[in-house]
JSON list of C-alpha atoms in Angstrom, two decimals:
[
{"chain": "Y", "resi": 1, "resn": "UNK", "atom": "CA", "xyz": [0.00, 0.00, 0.00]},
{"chain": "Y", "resi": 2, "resn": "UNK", "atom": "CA", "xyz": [0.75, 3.19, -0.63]},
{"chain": "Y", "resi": 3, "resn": "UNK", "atom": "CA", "xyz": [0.91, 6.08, 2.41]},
{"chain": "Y", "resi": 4, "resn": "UNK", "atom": "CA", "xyz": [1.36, 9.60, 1.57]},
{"chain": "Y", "resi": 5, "resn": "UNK", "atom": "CA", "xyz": [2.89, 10.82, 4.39]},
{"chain": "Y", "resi": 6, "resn": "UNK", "atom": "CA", "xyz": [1.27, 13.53, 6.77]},
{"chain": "Y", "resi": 7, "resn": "UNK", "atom": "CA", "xyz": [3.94, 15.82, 6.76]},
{"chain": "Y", "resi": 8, "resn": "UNK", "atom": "CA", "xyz": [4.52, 17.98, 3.81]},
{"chain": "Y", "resi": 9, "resn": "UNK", "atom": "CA", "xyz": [6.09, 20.86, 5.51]},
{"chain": "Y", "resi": 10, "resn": "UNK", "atom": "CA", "xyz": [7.26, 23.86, 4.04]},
{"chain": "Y", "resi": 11, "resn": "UNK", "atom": "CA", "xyz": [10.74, 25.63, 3.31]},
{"chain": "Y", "resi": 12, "resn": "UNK", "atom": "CA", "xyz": [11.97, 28.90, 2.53]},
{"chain": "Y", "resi": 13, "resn": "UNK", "atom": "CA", "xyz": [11.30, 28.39, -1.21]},
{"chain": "Y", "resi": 14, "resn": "UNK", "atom": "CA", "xyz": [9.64, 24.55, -1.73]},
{"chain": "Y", "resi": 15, "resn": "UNK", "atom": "CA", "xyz": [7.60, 22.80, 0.00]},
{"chain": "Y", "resi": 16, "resn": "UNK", "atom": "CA", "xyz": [8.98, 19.24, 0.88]},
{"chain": "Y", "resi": 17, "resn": "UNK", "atom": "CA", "xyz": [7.42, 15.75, 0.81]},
{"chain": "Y", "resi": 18, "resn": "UNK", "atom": "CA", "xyz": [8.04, 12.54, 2.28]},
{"chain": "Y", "resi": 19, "resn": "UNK", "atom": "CA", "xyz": [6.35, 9.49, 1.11]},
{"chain": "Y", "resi": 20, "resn": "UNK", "atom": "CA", "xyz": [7.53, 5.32, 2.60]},
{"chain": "Y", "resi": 21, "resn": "UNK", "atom": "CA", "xyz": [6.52, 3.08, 0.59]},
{"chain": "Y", "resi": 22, "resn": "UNK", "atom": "CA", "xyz": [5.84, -0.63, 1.38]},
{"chain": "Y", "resi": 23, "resn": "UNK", "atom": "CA", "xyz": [5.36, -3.25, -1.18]},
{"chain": "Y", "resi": 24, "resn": "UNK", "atom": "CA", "xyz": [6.03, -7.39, -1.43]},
{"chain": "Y", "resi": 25, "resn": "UNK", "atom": "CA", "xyz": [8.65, -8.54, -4.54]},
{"chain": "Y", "resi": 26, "resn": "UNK", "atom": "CA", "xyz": [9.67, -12.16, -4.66]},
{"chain": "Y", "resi": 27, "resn": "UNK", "atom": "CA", "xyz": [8.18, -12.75, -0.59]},
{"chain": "Y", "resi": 28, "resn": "UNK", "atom": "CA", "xyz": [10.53, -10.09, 0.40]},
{"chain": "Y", "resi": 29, "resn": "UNK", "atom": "CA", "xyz": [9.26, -6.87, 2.18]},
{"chain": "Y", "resi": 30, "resn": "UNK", "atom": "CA", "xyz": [10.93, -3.39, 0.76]},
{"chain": "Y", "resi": 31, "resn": "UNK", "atom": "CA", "xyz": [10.56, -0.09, 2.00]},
{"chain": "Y", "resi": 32, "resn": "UNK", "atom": "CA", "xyz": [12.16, 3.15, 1.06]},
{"chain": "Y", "resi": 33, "resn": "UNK", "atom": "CA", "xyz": [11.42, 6.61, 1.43]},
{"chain": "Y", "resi": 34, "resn": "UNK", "atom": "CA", "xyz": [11.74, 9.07, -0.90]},
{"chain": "Y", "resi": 35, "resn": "UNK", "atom": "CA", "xyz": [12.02, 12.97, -0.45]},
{"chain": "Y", "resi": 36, "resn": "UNK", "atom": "CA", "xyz": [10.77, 15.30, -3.39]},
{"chain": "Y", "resi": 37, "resn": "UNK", "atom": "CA", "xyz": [10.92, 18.83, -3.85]},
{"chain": "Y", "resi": 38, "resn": "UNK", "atom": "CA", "xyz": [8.12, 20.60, -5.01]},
{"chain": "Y", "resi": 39, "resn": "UNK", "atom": "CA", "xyz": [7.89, 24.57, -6.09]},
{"chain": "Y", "resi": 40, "resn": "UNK", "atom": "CA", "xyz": [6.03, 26.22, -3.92]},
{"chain": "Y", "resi": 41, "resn": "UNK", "atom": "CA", "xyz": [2.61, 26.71, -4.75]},
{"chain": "Y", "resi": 42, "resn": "UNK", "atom": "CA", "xyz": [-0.06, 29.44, -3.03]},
{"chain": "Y", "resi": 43, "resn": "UNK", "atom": "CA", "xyz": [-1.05, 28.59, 0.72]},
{"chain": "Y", "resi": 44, "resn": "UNK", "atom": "CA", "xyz": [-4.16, 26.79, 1.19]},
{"chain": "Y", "resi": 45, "resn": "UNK", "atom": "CA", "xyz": [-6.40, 23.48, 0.42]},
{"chain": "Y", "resi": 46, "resn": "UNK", "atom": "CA", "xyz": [-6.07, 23.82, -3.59]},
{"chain": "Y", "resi": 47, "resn": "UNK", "atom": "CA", "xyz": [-1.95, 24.30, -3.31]},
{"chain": "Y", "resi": 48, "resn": "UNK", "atom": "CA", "xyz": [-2.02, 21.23, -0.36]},
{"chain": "Y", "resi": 49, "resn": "UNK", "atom": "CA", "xyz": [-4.07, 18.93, -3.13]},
{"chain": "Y", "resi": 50, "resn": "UNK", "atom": "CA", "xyz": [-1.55, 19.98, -6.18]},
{"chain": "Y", "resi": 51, "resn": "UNK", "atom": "CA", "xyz": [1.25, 18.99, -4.00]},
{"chain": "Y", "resi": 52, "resn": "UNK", "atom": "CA", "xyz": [0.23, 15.70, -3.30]},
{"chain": "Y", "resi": 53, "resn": "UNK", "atom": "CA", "xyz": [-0.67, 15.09, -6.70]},
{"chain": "Y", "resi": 54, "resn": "UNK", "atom": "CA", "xyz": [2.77, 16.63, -7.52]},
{"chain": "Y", "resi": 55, "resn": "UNK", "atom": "CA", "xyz": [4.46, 14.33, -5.33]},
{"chain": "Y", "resi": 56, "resn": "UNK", "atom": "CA", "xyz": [2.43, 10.95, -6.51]},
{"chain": "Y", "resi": 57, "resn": "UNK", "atom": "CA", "xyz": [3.66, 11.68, -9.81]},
{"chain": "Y", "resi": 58, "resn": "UNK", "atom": "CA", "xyz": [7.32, 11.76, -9.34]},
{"chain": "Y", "resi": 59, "resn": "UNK", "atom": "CA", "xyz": [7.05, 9.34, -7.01]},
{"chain": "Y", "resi": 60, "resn": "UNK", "atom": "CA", "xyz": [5.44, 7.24, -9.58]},
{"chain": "Y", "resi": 61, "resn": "UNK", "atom": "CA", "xyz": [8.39, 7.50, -12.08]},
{"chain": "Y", "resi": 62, "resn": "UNK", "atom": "CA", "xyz": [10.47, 6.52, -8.98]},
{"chain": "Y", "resi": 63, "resn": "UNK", "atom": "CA", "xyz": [8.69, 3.65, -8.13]},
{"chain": "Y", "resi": 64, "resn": "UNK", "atom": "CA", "xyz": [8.38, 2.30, -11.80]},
{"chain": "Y", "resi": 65, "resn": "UNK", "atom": "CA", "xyz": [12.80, 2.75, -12.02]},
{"chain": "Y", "resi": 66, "resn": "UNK", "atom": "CA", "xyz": [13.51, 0.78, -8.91]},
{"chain": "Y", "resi": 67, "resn": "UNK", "atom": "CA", "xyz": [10.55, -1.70, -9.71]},
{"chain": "Y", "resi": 68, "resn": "UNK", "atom": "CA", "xyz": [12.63, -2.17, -13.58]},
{"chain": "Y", "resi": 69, "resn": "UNK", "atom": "CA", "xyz": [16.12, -2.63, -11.48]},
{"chain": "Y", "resi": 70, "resn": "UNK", "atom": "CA", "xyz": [14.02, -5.21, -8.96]},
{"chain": "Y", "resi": 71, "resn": "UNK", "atom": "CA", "xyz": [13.32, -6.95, -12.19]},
{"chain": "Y", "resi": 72, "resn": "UNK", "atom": "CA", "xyz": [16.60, -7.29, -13.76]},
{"chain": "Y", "resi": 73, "resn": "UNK", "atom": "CA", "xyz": [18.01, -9.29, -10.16]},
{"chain": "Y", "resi": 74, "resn": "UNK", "atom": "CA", "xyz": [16.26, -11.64, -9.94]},
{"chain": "Y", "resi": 75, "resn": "UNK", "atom": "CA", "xyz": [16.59, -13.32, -6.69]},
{"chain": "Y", "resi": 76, "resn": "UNK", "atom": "CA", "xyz": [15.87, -16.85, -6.81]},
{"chain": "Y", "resi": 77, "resn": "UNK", "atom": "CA", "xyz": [17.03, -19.24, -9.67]},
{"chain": "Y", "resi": 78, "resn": "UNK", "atom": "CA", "xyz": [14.45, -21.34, -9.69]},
{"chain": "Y", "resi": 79, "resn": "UNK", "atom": "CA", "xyz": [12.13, -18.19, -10.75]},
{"chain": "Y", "resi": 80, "resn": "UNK", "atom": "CA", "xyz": [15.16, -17.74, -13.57]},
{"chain": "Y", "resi": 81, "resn": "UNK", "atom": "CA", "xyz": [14.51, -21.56, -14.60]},
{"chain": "Y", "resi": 82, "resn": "UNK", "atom": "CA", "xyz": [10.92, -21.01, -14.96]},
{"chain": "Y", "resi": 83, "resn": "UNK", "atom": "CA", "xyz": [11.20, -18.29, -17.09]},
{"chain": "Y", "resi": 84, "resn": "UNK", "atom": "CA", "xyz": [13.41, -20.25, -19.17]},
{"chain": "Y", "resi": 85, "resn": "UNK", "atom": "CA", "xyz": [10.85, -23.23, -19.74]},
{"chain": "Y", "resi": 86, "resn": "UNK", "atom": "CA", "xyz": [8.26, -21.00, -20.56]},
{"chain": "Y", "resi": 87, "resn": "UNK", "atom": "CA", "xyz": [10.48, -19.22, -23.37]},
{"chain": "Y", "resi": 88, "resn": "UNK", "atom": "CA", "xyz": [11.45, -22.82, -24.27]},
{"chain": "Y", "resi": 89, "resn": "UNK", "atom": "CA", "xyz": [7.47, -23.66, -24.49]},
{"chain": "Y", "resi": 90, "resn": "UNK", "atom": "CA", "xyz": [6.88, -20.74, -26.57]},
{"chain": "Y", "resi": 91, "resn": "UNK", "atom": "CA", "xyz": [9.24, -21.44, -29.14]},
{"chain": "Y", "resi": 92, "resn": "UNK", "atom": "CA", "xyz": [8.56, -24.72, -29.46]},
{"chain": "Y", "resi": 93, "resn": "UNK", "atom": "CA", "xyz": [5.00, -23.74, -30.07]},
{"chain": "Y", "resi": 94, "resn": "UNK", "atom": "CA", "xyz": [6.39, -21.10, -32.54]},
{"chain": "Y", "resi": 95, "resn": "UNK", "atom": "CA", "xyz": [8.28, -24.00, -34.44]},
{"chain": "Y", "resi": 96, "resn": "UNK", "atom": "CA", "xyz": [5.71, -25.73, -34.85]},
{"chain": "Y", "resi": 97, "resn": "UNK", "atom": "CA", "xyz": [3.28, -23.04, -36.07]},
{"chain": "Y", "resi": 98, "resn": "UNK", "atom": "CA", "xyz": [6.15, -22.38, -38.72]},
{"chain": "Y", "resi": 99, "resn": "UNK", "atom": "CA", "xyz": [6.01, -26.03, -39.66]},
{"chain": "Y", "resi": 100, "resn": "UNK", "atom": "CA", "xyz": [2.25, -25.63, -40.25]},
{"chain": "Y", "resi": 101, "resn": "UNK", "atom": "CA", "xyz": [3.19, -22.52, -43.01]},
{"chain": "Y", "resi": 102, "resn": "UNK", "atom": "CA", "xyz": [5.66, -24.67, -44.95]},
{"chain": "Y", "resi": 103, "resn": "UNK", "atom": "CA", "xyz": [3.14, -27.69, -45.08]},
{"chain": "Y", "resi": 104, "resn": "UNK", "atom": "CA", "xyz": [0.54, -25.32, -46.46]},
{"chain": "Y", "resi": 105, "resn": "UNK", "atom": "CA", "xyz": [3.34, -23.65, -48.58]},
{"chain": "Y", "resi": 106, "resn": "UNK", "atom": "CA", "xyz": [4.40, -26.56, -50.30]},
{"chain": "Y", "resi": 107, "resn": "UNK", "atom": "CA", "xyz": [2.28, -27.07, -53.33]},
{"chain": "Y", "resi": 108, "resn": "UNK", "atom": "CA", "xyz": [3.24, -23.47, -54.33]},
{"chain": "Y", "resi": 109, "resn": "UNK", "atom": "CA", "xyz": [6.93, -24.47, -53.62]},
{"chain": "Y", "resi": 110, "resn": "UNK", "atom": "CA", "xyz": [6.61, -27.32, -56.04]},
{"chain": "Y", "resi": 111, "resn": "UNK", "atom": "CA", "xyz": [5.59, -25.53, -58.63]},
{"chain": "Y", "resi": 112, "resn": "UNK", "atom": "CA", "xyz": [8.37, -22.87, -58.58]},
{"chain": "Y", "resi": 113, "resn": "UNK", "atom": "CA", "xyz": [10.57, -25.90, -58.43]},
{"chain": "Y", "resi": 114, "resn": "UNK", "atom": "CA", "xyz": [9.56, -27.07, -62.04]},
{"chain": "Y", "resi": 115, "resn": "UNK", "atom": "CA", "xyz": [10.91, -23.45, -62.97]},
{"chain": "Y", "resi": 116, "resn": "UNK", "atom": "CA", "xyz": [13.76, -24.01, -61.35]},
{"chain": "Y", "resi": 117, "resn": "UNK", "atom": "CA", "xyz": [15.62, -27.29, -60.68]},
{"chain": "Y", "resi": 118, "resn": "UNK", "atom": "CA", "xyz": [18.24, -25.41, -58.34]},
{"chain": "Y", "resi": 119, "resn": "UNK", "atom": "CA", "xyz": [15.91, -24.82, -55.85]},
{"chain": "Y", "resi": 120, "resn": "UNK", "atom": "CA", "xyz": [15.33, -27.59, -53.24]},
{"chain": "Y", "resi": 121, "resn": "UNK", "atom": "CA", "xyz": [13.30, -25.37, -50.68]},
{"chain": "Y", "resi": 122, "resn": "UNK", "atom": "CA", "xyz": [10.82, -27.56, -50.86]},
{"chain": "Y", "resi": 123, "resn": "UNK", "atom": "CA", "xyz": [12.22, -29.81, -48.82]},
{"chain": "Y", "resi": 124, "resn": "UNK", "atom": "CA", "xyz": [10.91, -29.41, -45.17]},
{"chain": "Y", "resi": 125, "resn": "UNK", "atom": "CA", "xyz": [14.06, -29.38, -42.97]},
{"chain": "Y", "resi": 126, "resn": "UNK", "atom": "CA", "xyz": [13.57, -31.20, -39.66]},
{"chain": "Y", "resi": 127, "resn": "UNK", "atom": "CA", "xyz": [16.30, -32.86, -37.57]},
{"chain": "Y", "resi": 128, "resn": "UNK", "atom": "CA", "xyz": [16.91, -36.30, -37.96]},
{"chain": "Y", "resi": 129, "resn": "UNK", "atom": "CA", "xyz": [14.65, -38.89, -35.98]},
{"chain": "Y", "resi": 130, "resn": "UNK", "atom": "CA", "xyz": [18.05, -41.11, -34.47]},
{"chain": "Y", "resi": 131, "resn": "UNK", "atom": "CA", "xyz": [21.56, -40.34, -34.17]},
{"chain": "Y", "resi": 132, "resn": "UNK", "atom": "CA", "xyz": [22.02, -43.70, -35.85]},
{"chain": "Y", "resi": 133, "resn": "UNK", "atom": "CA", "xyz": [20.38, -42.51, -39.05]},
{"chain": "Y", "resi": 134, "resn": "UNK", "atom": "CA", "xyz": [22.94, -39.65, -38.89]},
{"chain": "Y", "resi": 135, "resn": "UNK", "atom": "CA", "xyz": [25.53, -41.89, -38.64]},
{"chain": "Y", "resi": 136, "resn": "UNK", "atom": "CA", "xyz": [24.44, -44.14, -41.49]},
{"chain": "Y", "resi": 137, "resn": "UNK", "atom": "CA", "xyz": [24.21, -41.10, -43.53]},
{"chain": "Y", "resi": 138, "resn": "UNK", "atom": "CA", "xyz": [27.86, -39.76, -43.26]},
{"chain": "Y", "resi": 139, "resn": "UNK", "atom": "CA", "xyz": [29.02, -43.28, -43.79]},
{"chain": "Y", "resi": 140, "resn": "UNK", "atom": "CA", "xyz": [26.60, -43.54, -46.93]},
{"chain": "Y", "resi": 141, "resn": "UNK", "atom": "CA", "xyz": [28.40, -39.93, -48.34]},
{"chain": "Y", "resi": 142, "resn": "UNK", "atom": "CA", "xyz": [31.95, -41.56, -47.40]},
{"chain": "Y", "resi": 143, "resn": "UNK", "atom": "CA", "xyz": [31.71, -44.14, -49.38]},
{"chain": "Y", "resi": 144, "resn": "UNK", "atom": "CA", "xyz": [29.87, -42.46, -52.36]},
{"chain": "Y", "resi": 145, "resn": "UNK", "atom": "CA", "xyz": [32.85, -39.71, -52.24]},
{"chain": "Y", "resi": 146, "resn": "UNK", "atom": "CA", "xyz": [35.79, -42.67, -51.93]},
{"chain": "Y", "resi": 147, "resn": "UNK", "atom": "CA", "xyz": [34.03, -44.30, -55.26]},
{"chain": "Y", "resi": 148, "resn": "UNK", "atom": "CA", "xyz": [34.36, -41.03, -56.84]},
{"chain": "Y", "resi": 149, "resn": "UNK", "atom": "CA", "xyz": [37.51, -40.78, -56.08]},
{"chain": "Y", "resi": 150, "resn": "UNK", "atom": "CA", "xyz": [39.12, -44.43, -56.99]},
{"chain": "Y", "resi": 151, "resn": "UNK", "atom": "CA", "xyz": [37.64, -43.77, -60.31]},
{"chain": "Y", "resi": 152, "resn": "UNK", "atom": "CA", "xyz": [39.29, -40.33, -61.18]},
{"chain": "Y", "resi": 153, "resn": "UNK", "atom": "CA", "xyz": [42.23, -42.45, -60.04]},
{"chain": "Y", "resi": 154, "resn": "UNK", "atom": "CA", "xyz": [41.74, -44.83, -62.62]},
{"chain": "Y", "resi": 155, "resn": "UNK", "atom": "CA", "xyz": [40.61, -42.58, -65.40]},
{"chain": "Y", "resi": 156, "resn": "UNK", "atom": "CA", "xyz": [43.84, -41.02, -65.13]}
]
Protein backbone atom coordinates (compact mmCIF):
# COMPACT_ATOMS: atom_id res chain seq x y z
CA UNK A 1 0.00 0.00 0.00
CA UNK A 2 0.75 3.19 -0.63
CA UNK A 3 0.91 6.08 2.41
CA UNK A 4 1.36 9.60 1.57
CA UNK A 5 2.89 10.82 4.39
CA UNK A 6 1.27 13.53 6.77
CA UNK A 7 3.94 15.82 6.76
CA UNK A 8 4.52 17.98 3.81
CA UNK A 9 6.09 20.86 5.51
CA UNK A 10 7.26 23.86 4.04
CA UNK A 11 10.74 25.63 3.31
CA UNK A 12 11.97 28.90 2.53
CA UNK A 13 11.30 28.39 -1.21
CA UNK A 14 9.64 24.55 -1.73
CA UNK A 15 7.60 22.80 0.00
CA UNK A 16 8.98 19.24 0.88
CA UNK A 17 7.42 15.75 0.81
CA UNK A 18 8.04 12.54 2.28
CA UNK A 19 6.35 9.49 1.11
CA UNK A 20 7.53 5.32 2.60
CA UNK A 21 6.52 3.08 0.59
CA UNK A 22 5.84 -0.63 1.38
CA UNK A 23 5.36 -3.25 -1.18
CA UNK A 24 6.03 -7.39 -1.43
CA UNK A 25 8.65 -8.54 -4.54
CA UNK A 26 9.67 -12.16 -4.66
CA UNK A 27 8.18 -12.75 -0.59
CA UNK A 28 10.53 -10.09 0.40
CA UNK A 29 9.26 -6.87 2.18
CA UNK A 30 10.93 -3.39 0.76
CA UNK A 31 10.56 -0.09 2.00
CA UNK A 32 12.16 3.15 1.06
CA UNK A 33 11.42 6.61 1.43
CA UNK A 34 11.74 9.07 -0.90
CA UNK A 35 12.02 12.97 -0.45
CA UNK A 36 10.77 15.30 -3.39
CA UNK A 37 10.92 18.83 -3.85
CA UNK A 38 8.12 20.60 -5.01
CA UNK A 39 7.89 24.57 -6.09
CA UNK A 40 6.03 26.22 -3.92
CA UNK A 41 2.61 26.71 -4.75
CA UNK A 42 -0.06 29.44 -3.03
CA UNK A 43 -1.05 28.59 0.72
CA UNK A 44 -4.16 26.79 1.19
CA UNK A 45 -6.40 23.48 0.42
CA UNK A 46 -6.07 23.82 -3.59
CA UNK A 47 -1.95 24.30 -3.31
CA UNK A 48 -2.02 21.23 -0.36
CA UNK A 49 -4.07 18.93 -3.13
CA UNK A 50 -1.55 19.98 -6.18
CA UNK A 51 1.25 18.99 -4.00
CA UNK A 52 0.23 15.70 -3.30
CA UNK A 53 -0.67 15.09 -6.70
CA UNK A 54 2.77 16.63 -7.52
CA UNK A 55 4.46 14.33 -5.33
CA UNK A 56 2.43 10.95 -6.51
CA UNK A 57 3.66 11.68 -9.81
CA UNK A 58 7.32 11.76 -9.34
CA UNK A 59 7.05 9.34 -7.01
CA UNK A 60 5.44 7.24 -9.58
CA UNK A 61 8.39 7.50 -12.08
CA UNK A 62 10.47 6.52 -8.98
CA UNK A 63 8.69 3.65 -8.13
CA UNK A 64 8.38 2.30 -11.80
CA UNK A 65 12.80 2.75 -12.02
CA UNK A 66 13.51 0.78 -8.91
CA UNK A 67 10.55 -1.70 -9.71
CA UNK A 68 12.63 -2.17 -13.58
CA UNK A 69 16.12 -2.63 -11.48
CA UNK A 70 14.02 -5.21 -8.96
CA UNK A 71 13.32 -6.95 -12.19
CA UNK A 72 16.60 -7.29 -13.76
CA UNK A 73 18.01 -9.29 -10.16
CA UNK A 74 16.26 -11.64 -9.94
CA UNK A 75 16.59 -13.32 -6.69
CA UNK A 76 15.87 -16.85 -6.81
CA UNK A 77 17.03 -19.24 -9.67
CA UNK A 78 14.45 -21.34 -9.69
CA UNK A 79 12.13 -18.19 -10.75
CA UNK A 80 15.16 -17.74 -13.57
CA UNK A 81 14.51 -21.56 -14.60
CA UNK A 82 10.92 -21.01 -14.96
CA UNK A 83 11.20 -18.29 -17.09
CA UNK A 84 13.41 -20.25 -19.17
CA UNK A 85 10.85 -23.23 -19.74
CA UNK A 86 8.26 -21.00 -20.56
CA UNK A 87 10.48 -19.22 -23.37
CA UNK A 88 11.45 -22.82 -24.27
CA UNK A 89 7.47 -23.66 -24.49
CA UNK A 90 6.88 -20.74 -26.57
CA UNK A 91 9.24 -21.44 -29.14
CA UNK A 92 8.56 -24.72 -29.46
CA UNK A 93 5.00 -23.74 -30.07
CA UNK A 94 6.39 -21.10 -32.54
CA UNK A 95 8.28 -24.00 -34.44
CA UNK A 96 5.71 -25.73 -34.85
CA UNK A 97 3.28 -23.04 -36.07
CA UNK A 98 6.15 -22.38 -38.72
CA UNK A 99 6.01 -26.03 -39.66
CA UNK A 100 2.25 -25.63 -40.25
CA UNK A 101 3.19 -22.52 -43.01
CA UNK A 102 5.66 -24.67 -44.95
CA UNK A 103 3.14 -27.69 -45.08
CA UNK A 104 0.54 -25.32 -46.46
CA UNK A 105 3.34 -23.65 -48.58
CA UNK A 106 4.40 -26.56 -50.30
CA UNK A 107 2.28 -27.07 -53.33
CA UNK A 108 3.24 -23.47 -54.33
CA UNK A 109 6.93 -24.47 -53.62
CA UNK A 110 6.61 -27.32 -56.04
CA UNK A 111 5.59 -25.53 -58.63
CA UNK A 112 8.37 -22.87 -58.58
CA UNK A 113 10.57 -25.90 -58.43
CA UNK A 114 9.56 -27.07 -62.04
CA UNK A 115 10.91 -23.45 -62.97
CA UNK A 116 13.76 -24.01 -61.35
CA UNK A 117 15.62 -27.29 -60.68
CA UNK A 118 18.24 -25.41 -58.34
CA UNK A 119 15.91 -24.82 -55.85
CA UNK A 120 15.33 -27.59 -53.24
CA UNK A 121 13.30 -25.37 -50.68
CA UNK A 122 10.82 -27.56 -50.86
CA UNK A 123 12.22 -29.81 -48.82
CA UNK A 124 10.91 -29.41 -45.17
CA UNK A 125 14.06 -29.38 -42.97
CA UNK A 126 13.57 -31.20 -39.66
CA UNK A 127 16.30 -32.86 -37.57
CA UNK A 128 16.91 -36.30 -37.96
CA UNK A 129 14.65 -38.89 -35.98
CA UNK A 130 18.05 -41.11 -34.47
CA UNK A 131 21.56 -40.34 -34.17
CA UNK A 132 22.02 -43.70 -35.85
CA UNK A 133 20.38 -42.51 -39.05
CA UNK A 134 22.94 -39.65 -38.89
CA UNK A 135 25.53 -41.89 -38.64
CA UNK A 136 24.44 -44.14 -41.49
CA UNK A 137 24.21 -41.10 -43.53
CA UNK A 138 27.86 -39.76 -43.26
CA UNK A 139 29.02 -43.28 -43.79
CA UNK A 140 26.60 -43.54 -46.93
CA UNK A 141 28.40 -39.93 -48.34
CA UNK A 142 31.95 -41.56 -47.40
CA UNK A 143 31.71 -44.14 -49.38
CA UNK A 144 29.87 -42.46 -52.36
CA UNK A 145 32.85 -39.71 -52.24
CA UNK A 146 35.79 -42.67 -51.93
CA UNK A 147 34.03 -44.30 -55.26
CA UNK A 148 34.36 -41.03 -56.84
CA UNK A 149 37.51 -40.78 -56.08
CA UNK A 150 39.12 -44.43 -56.99
CA UNK A 151 37.64 -43.77 -60.31
CA UNK A 152 39.29 -40.33 -61.18
CA UNK A 153 42.23 -42.45 -60.04
CA UNK A 154 41.74 -44.83 -62.62
CA UNK A 155 40.61 -42.58 -65.40
CA UNK A 156 43.84 -41.02 -65.13
Amino acid sequence: MLHLNEYIFNKNKYTVAVISYNYLRYDKKIQFTLKVKITKLQRGLQSQFDTAAAVMRKFKETKKKHDDKKITQKTSNAEVQSEKKQVRKLNLRRISKKRRLTKRSLRTLRSRKRKSPQSKSHKIKRPLKSPNRTQNLLKRKLRKRKRINIAKRWSK
